Amino acid sequence: MTLALDEQRSQVSQARADAQRQLDAFGAHIADLQARLTRLDALGERVAELAELDSSEFDFSLNVGQGGPEDPLDAPAYQAPPFMDVLDSLTERLESREQQLEVLEQLLGERRISAAEHLAGRPVLQGYISSPFGVRTDPLTGRLSRHKGVDFAAKAGSDVLAVGAGVVTWSGRKTGYGNMVEISHADGYRTLYAHNKKNLVQVGDLVQRGQAIAEVGSSGRSTGAHVHFEVTRGGEVVNPALYIARSAAAE
């Protein structure tokens, strides 16, 4: 009898040890899943931000809404699979979702960077086109001449804005242009902002679209406060009108 009891006690102790090991493994899995879910929530919020989704529509802090009337199937009672197998399956699904969200975040980030590099908008917040691109009557000589850019009349001292992200390749005075800033962009584009009162950037500076790079002035060959805005691609002057017209869509 004593031997039988000792054997039973040993079996119970072994069963408890096995159960404890399974509980420890279960706890470790739960902690890992909680960390992954937290990371997924952060990724989801980041993706929603990058995609400019409505925060009230995609609120990752709320539980997922599910429900409906009960409509049981005429089938045998559900047999729960071993909980560790269920956790392993859930872990695999979470890993897959993490990878998908990471790829999506990268793609959206690249899309935003690409959009920022594209030229779009006006080089001033307030002002009007005082001289268009192309053949015009020169304002100082009265003769027909080719105008390589678009002039925006604006208040002296107001901000001159970059119309795309890029690197400053010129910041200084140039004959006829006065104080001038030139920015190199992607795909061989360059933009030029001339007759500035004061330049606010230096050669080598990285600038973003909408950043103030100078102050409106009338330096160089000019009749009044304005910005002379040029766009070149591959060294060839192009009409800035297309890029100015993009402003509504870009914003």
Short mmCIF file of C-alpha atoms in Angstrom, two decimals:
data_model
loop_
_atom_site.label_atom_id
_atom_site.label_comp_id
_atom_site.label_asym_id
_atom_site.label_seq_id
_atom_site.Cartn_x
_atom_site.Cartn_y
_atom_site.Cartn_z
CA MET A 1 0.00 0.00 0.00
CA THR A 2 2.77 2.41 0.94
CA LEU A 3 4.60 1.71 -2.32
CA ALA A 4 1.42 2.34 -4.29
CA LEU A 5 0.84 5.64 -2.51
CA ASP A 6 4.43 6.69 -3.07
CA GLU A 7 4.10 5.88 -6.77
CA GLN A 8 0.85 7.86 -6.99
CA ARG A 9 2.48 10.81 -5.20
CA SER A 10 5.37 10.65 -7.69
CA GLN A 11 2.95 10.59 -10.61
CA VAL A 12 1.02 13.55 -9.20
CA SER A 13 4.25 15.46 -8.65
CA GLN A 14 5.36 14.69 -12.19
CA ALA A 15 1.98 15.77 -13.56
CA ARG A 16 2.22 19.05 -11.63
CA ALA A 17 5.71 19.65 -12.94
CA ASP A 18 4.54 18.99 -16.50
CA ALA A 19 1.56 21.28 -16.01
CA GLN A 20 3.80 24.00 -14.60
CA ARG A 21 6.14 23.75 -17.59
CA GLN A 22 3.17 24.07 -19.93
CA LEU A 23 1.85 27.06 -17.96
CA ASP A 24 5.28 28.70 -18.10
CA ALA A 25 5.39 28.15 -21.86
CA PHE A 26 1.84 29.45 -22.14
CA GLY A 27 2.76 32.58 -20.17
CA ALA A 28 5.78 33.19 -22.38
CA HIS A 29 3.61 32.84 -25.49
CA ILE A 30 1.03 35.26 -24.07
CA ALA A 31 3.71 37.84 -23.28
CA ASP A 32 5.13 37.50 -26.79
CA LEU A 33 1.68 37.88 -28.35
CA GLN A 34 0.93 40.94 -26.24
CA ALA A 35 4.19 42.56 -27.40
CA ARG A 36 3.41 41.72 -31.02
CA LEU A 37 -0.11 43.09 -30.73
CA THR A 38 1.23 46.32 -29.25
CA ARG A 39 3.65 46.58 -32.17
CA LEU A 40 0.86 45.87 -34.65
CA ASP A 41 -1.25 48.63 -33.11
CA ALA A 42 1.66 51.07 -33.48
CA LEU A 43 2.27 49.96 -37.05
CA GLY A 44 -1.42 50.25 -37.86
CA GLU A 45 -1.57 53.79 -36.50
CA ARG A 46 1.56 54.72 -38.45
CA VAL A 47 0.15 53.27 -41.69
CA ALA A 48 -3.14 55.10 -41.15
CA GLU A 49 -1.18 58.34 -40.64
CA LEU A 50 0.93 57.83 -43.76
CA ALA A 51 -2.12 56.96 -45.84
CA GLU A 52 -3.96 59.99 -44.38
CA LEU A 53 -6.90 57.82 -43.35
CA ASP A 54 -9.69 59.17 -41.15
CA SER A 55 -8.57 58.52 -37.55
CA SER A 56 -12.21 58.07 -36.45
CA GLU A 57 -12.65 55.34 -39.06
CA PHE A 58 -9.46 53.44 -38.19
CA ASP A 59 -9.01 53.77 -34.43
CA PHE A 60 -6.54 51.07 -33.36
CA SER A 61 -7.23 51.74 -29.68
CA LEU A 62 -10.76 50.32 -29.98
CA ASN A 63 -11.86 46.69 -30.01
CA VAL A 64 -12.89 45.23 -33.34
CA GLY A 65 -16.70 45.28 -33.61
CA GLN A 66 -18.19 41.83 -34.14
CA GLY A 67 -21.52 40.20 -33.34
CA GLY A 68 -24.78 38.83 -34.69
CA PRO A 69 -27.51 36.40 -33.60
CA GLU A 70 -26.50 32.91 -32.60
CA ASP A 71 -27.14 30.36 -35.33
CA PRO A 72 -25.46 27.11 -34.28
CA LEU A 73 -24.68 24.46 -36.86
CA ASP A 74 -26.02 20.94 -36.51
CA ALA A 75 -22.60 19.49 -35.89
CA PRO A 76 -20.74 17.62 -33.15
CA ALA A 77 -19.69 19.61 -30.12
CA TYR A 78 -16.57 21.69 -30.74
CA GLN A 79 -13.39 20.03 -29.57
CA ALA A 80 -10.79 22.56 -28.55
CA PRO A 81 -7.36 21.79 -30.00
CA PRO A 82 -4.32 21.82 -27.70
CA PHE A 83 -3.86 25.42 -26.59
CA MET A 84 -0.19 25.52 -27.55
CA ASP A 85 -1.07 24.61 -31.14
CA VAL A 86 -3.65 27.40 -31.19
CA LEU A 87 -1.10 29.88 -29.86
CA ASP A 88 1.49 28.78 -32.42
CA SER A 89 -1.05 29.25 -35.21
CA LEU A 90 -1.98 32.70 -33.91
CA THR A 91 1.71 33.64 -33.66
CA GLU A 92 2.22 32.71 -37.33
CA ARG A 93 -0.75 34.88 -38.33
CA LEU A 94 0.62 37.81 -36.33
CA GLU A 95 4.04 37.45 -37.94
CA SER A 96 2.42 37.49 -41.37
CA ARG A 97 0.41 40.62 -40.53
CA GLU A 98 3.51 42.34 -39.17
CA GLN A 99 5.40 41.71 -42.39
CA GLN A 100 2.49 42.95 -44.50
CA LEU A 101 2.12 46.13 -42.45
CA GLU A 102 5.88 46.80 -42.55
CA VAL A 103 5.89 46.50 -46.34
CA LEU A 104 2.82 48.74 -46.60
CA GLU A 105 4.39 51.34 -44.29
CA GLN A 106 7.55 51.34 -46.42
CA LEU A 107 5.58 51.74 -49.65
CA LEU A 108 3.50 54.58 -48.22
CA GLY A 109 6.60 56.29 -46.87
CA GLU A 110 8.28 56.04 -50.26
CA ARG A 111 5.13 57.40 -51.90
CA ARG A 112 5.16 60.40 -49.58
CA ILE A 113 8.86 61.05 -50.21
CA SER A 114 8.29 60.75 -53.96
CA ALA A 115 5.35 63.15 -53.79
CA ALA A 116 7.43 65.67 -51.83
CA GLU A 117 10.14 65.54 -54.50
CA HIS A 118 7.69 66.40 -57.28
CA LEU A 119 7.43 70.05 -58.16
CA ALA A 120 4.08 71.56 -57.28
CA GLY A 121 2.74 74.94 -56.24
CA ARG A 122 3.65 78.60 -56.26
CA PRO A 123 6.83 80.12 -54.87
CA VAL A 124 4.83 82.66 -52.83
CA LEU A 125 1.84 82.34 -50.51
CA GLN A 126 0.24 85.57 -51.68
CA GLY A 127 0.84 87.30 -54.97
CA TYR A 128 -0.10 87.22 -58.63
CA ILE A 129 1.56 86.39 -61.94
CA SER A 130 2.89 89.68 -63.26
CA SER A 131 4.70 88.28 -66.29
CA PRO A 132 4.13 84.84 -67.91
CA PHE A 133 6.57 82.42 -69.52
CA GLY A 134 7.53 82.89 -73.18
CA VAL A 135 7.79 85.83 -75.56
CA ARG A 136 6.96 89.17 -73.97
CA THR A 137 7.70 92.88 -74.18
CA ASP A 138 10.73 93.51 -72.02
CA PRO A 139 9.64 95.80 -69.12
CA LEU A 140 12.89 97.81 -69.25
CA THR A 141 13.59 98.11 -72.99
CA GLY A 142 10.13 97.71 -74.52
CA ARG A 143 11.51 95.21 -77.03
CA LEU A 144 10.29 91.65 -77.64
CA SER A 145 12.30 89.18 -75.60
CA ARG A 146 12.12 85.63 -74.31
CA HIS A 147 11.11 85.27 -70.68
CA LYS A 148 12.51 82.02 -69.27
CA GLY A 149 10.28 81.91 -66.22
CA VAL A 150 7.18 83.27 -64.52
CA ASP A 151 7.20 86.43 -62.40
CA PHE A 152 5.11 86.59 -59.22
CA ALA A 153 4.54 90.08 -57.83
CA ALA A 154 4.44 89.86 -54.03
CA LYS A 155 5.00 91.94 -50.92
CA ALA A 156 8.63 92.82 -50.31
CA GLY A 157 10.09 90.77 -47.47
CA SER A 158 7.48 88.01 -47.69
CA ASP A 159 8.59 84.38 -47.96
CA VAL A 160 9.87 82.79 -51.16
CA LEU A 161 8.95 79.09 -50.95
CA ALA A 162 10.58 76.00 -52.46
CA VAL A 163 8.12 74.14 -54.70
CA GLY A 164 9.79 70.75 -54.16
CA ALA A 165 12.27 68.90 -51.96
CA GLY A 166 15.89 69.09 -53.07
CA VAL A 167 19.42 70.36 -52.52
CA VAL A 168 20.48 74.01 -52.83
CA THR A 169 23.05 74.26 -55.64
CA TRP A 170 23.30 78.09 -55.81
CA SER A 171 22.73 80.82 -53.26
CA GLY A 172 24.18 84.21 -54.14
CA ARG A 173 24.12 87.01 -56.66
CA LYS A 174 24.00 86.44 -60.41
CA THR A 175 24.07 89.02 -63.21
CA GLY A 176 20.53 90.10 -64.13
CA TYR A 177 18.98 87.88 -61.45
CA GLY A 178 20.20 89.66 -58.32
CA ASN A 179 20.05 87.47 -55.22
CA MET A 180 19.17 84.01 -56.51
CA VAL A 181 18.56 80.54 -55.12
CA GLU A 182 18.73 77.42 -57.26
CA ILE A 183 17.55 74.00 -56.07
CA SER A 184 18.34 70.63 -57.65
CA HIS A 185 15.49 68.09 -57.53
CA ALA A 186 14.93 64.48 -58.58
CA ASP A 187 14.72 63.42 -62.24
CA GLY A 188 17.02 66.19 -63.45
CA TYR A 189 14.80 69.10 -62.41
CA ARG A 190 16.09 72.43 -61.13
CA THR A 191 14.14 75.42 -59.90
CA LEU A 192 15.39 79.00 -59.72
CA TYR A 193 14.12 81.86 -57.51
CA ALA A 194 15.54 85.30 -58.34
CA HIS A 195 15.50 89.02 -57.42
CA ASN A 196 15.38 88.12 -53.72
CA LYS A 197 15.84 90.70 -51.01
CA LYS A 198 17.69 88.11 -48.93
CA ASN A 199 18.55 84.43 -49.34
CA LEU A 200 17.81 82.21 -46.33
CA VAL A 201 19.62 79.02 -47.43
CA GLN A 202 23.18 78.06 -48.34
CA VAL A 203 24.65 75.78 -51.00
CA GLY A 204 24.34 72.16 -49.85
CA ASP A 205 21.26 72.72 -47.67
CA LEU A 206 18.49 70.16 -47.92
CA VAL A 207 15.11 71.85 -48.32
CA GLN A 208 11.52 70.62 -48.26
CA ARG A 209 8.57 71.72 -50.35
CA GLY A 210 6.95 74.78 -48.78
CA GLN A 211 10.11 75.78 -46.90
CA ALA A 212 11.04 79.47 -46.91
CA ILE A 213 14.31 79.82 -48.84
CA ALA A 214 14.44 83.60 -49.38
CA GLU A 215 12.62 86.90 -48.96
CA VAL A 216 10.84 88.64 -51.83
CA GLY A 217 12.79 91.61 -53.15
CA SER A 218 13.77 93.60 -56.22
CA SER A 219 17.49 92.93 -56.58
CA GLY A 220 19.15 92.66 -59.98
CA ARG A 221 17.36 93.65 -63.17
CA SER A 222 13.92 94.34 -61.74
CA THR A 223 11.19 96.98 -61.73
CA GLY A 224 9.66 96.08 -58.36
CA ALA A 225 9.23 93.45 -55.66
CA HIS A 226 8.64 90.04 -57.23
CA VAL A 227 10.00 86.51 -57.64
CA HIS A 228 11.31 85.31 -60.98
CA PHE A 229 10.61 81.55 -60.98
CA GLU A 230 12.24 79.20 -63.49
CA VAL A 231 12.09 75.44 -64.02
CA THR A 232 14.62 73.44 -66.04
CA ARG A 233 14.79 69.73 -66.80
CA GLY A 234 17.97 68.22 -68.11
CA GLY A 235 19.31 71.71 -68.60
CA GLU A 236 16.39 72.80 -70.80
CA VAL A 237 14.05 75.57 -69.71
CA VAL A 238 10.41 74.43 -69.44
CA ASN A 239 7.17 76.30 -68.82
CA PRO A 240 6.55 76.41 -65.03
CA ALA A 241 2.76 76.64 -65.57
CA LEU A 242 2.30 72.84 -65.35
CA TYR A 243 3.99 72.62 -61.96
CA ILE A 244 2.22 75.71 -60.63
CA ALA A 245 -1.11 74.14 -61.62
CA ARG A 246 -0.31 71.04 -59.56
CA SER A 247 -0.65 72.99 -56.32
CA ALA A 248 -4.37 72.34 -55.75
CA ALA A 249 -3.96 68.57 -56.23
CA ALA A 250 -0.76 68.41 -54.19
CA GLU A 251 -2.26 70.21 -51.22
#
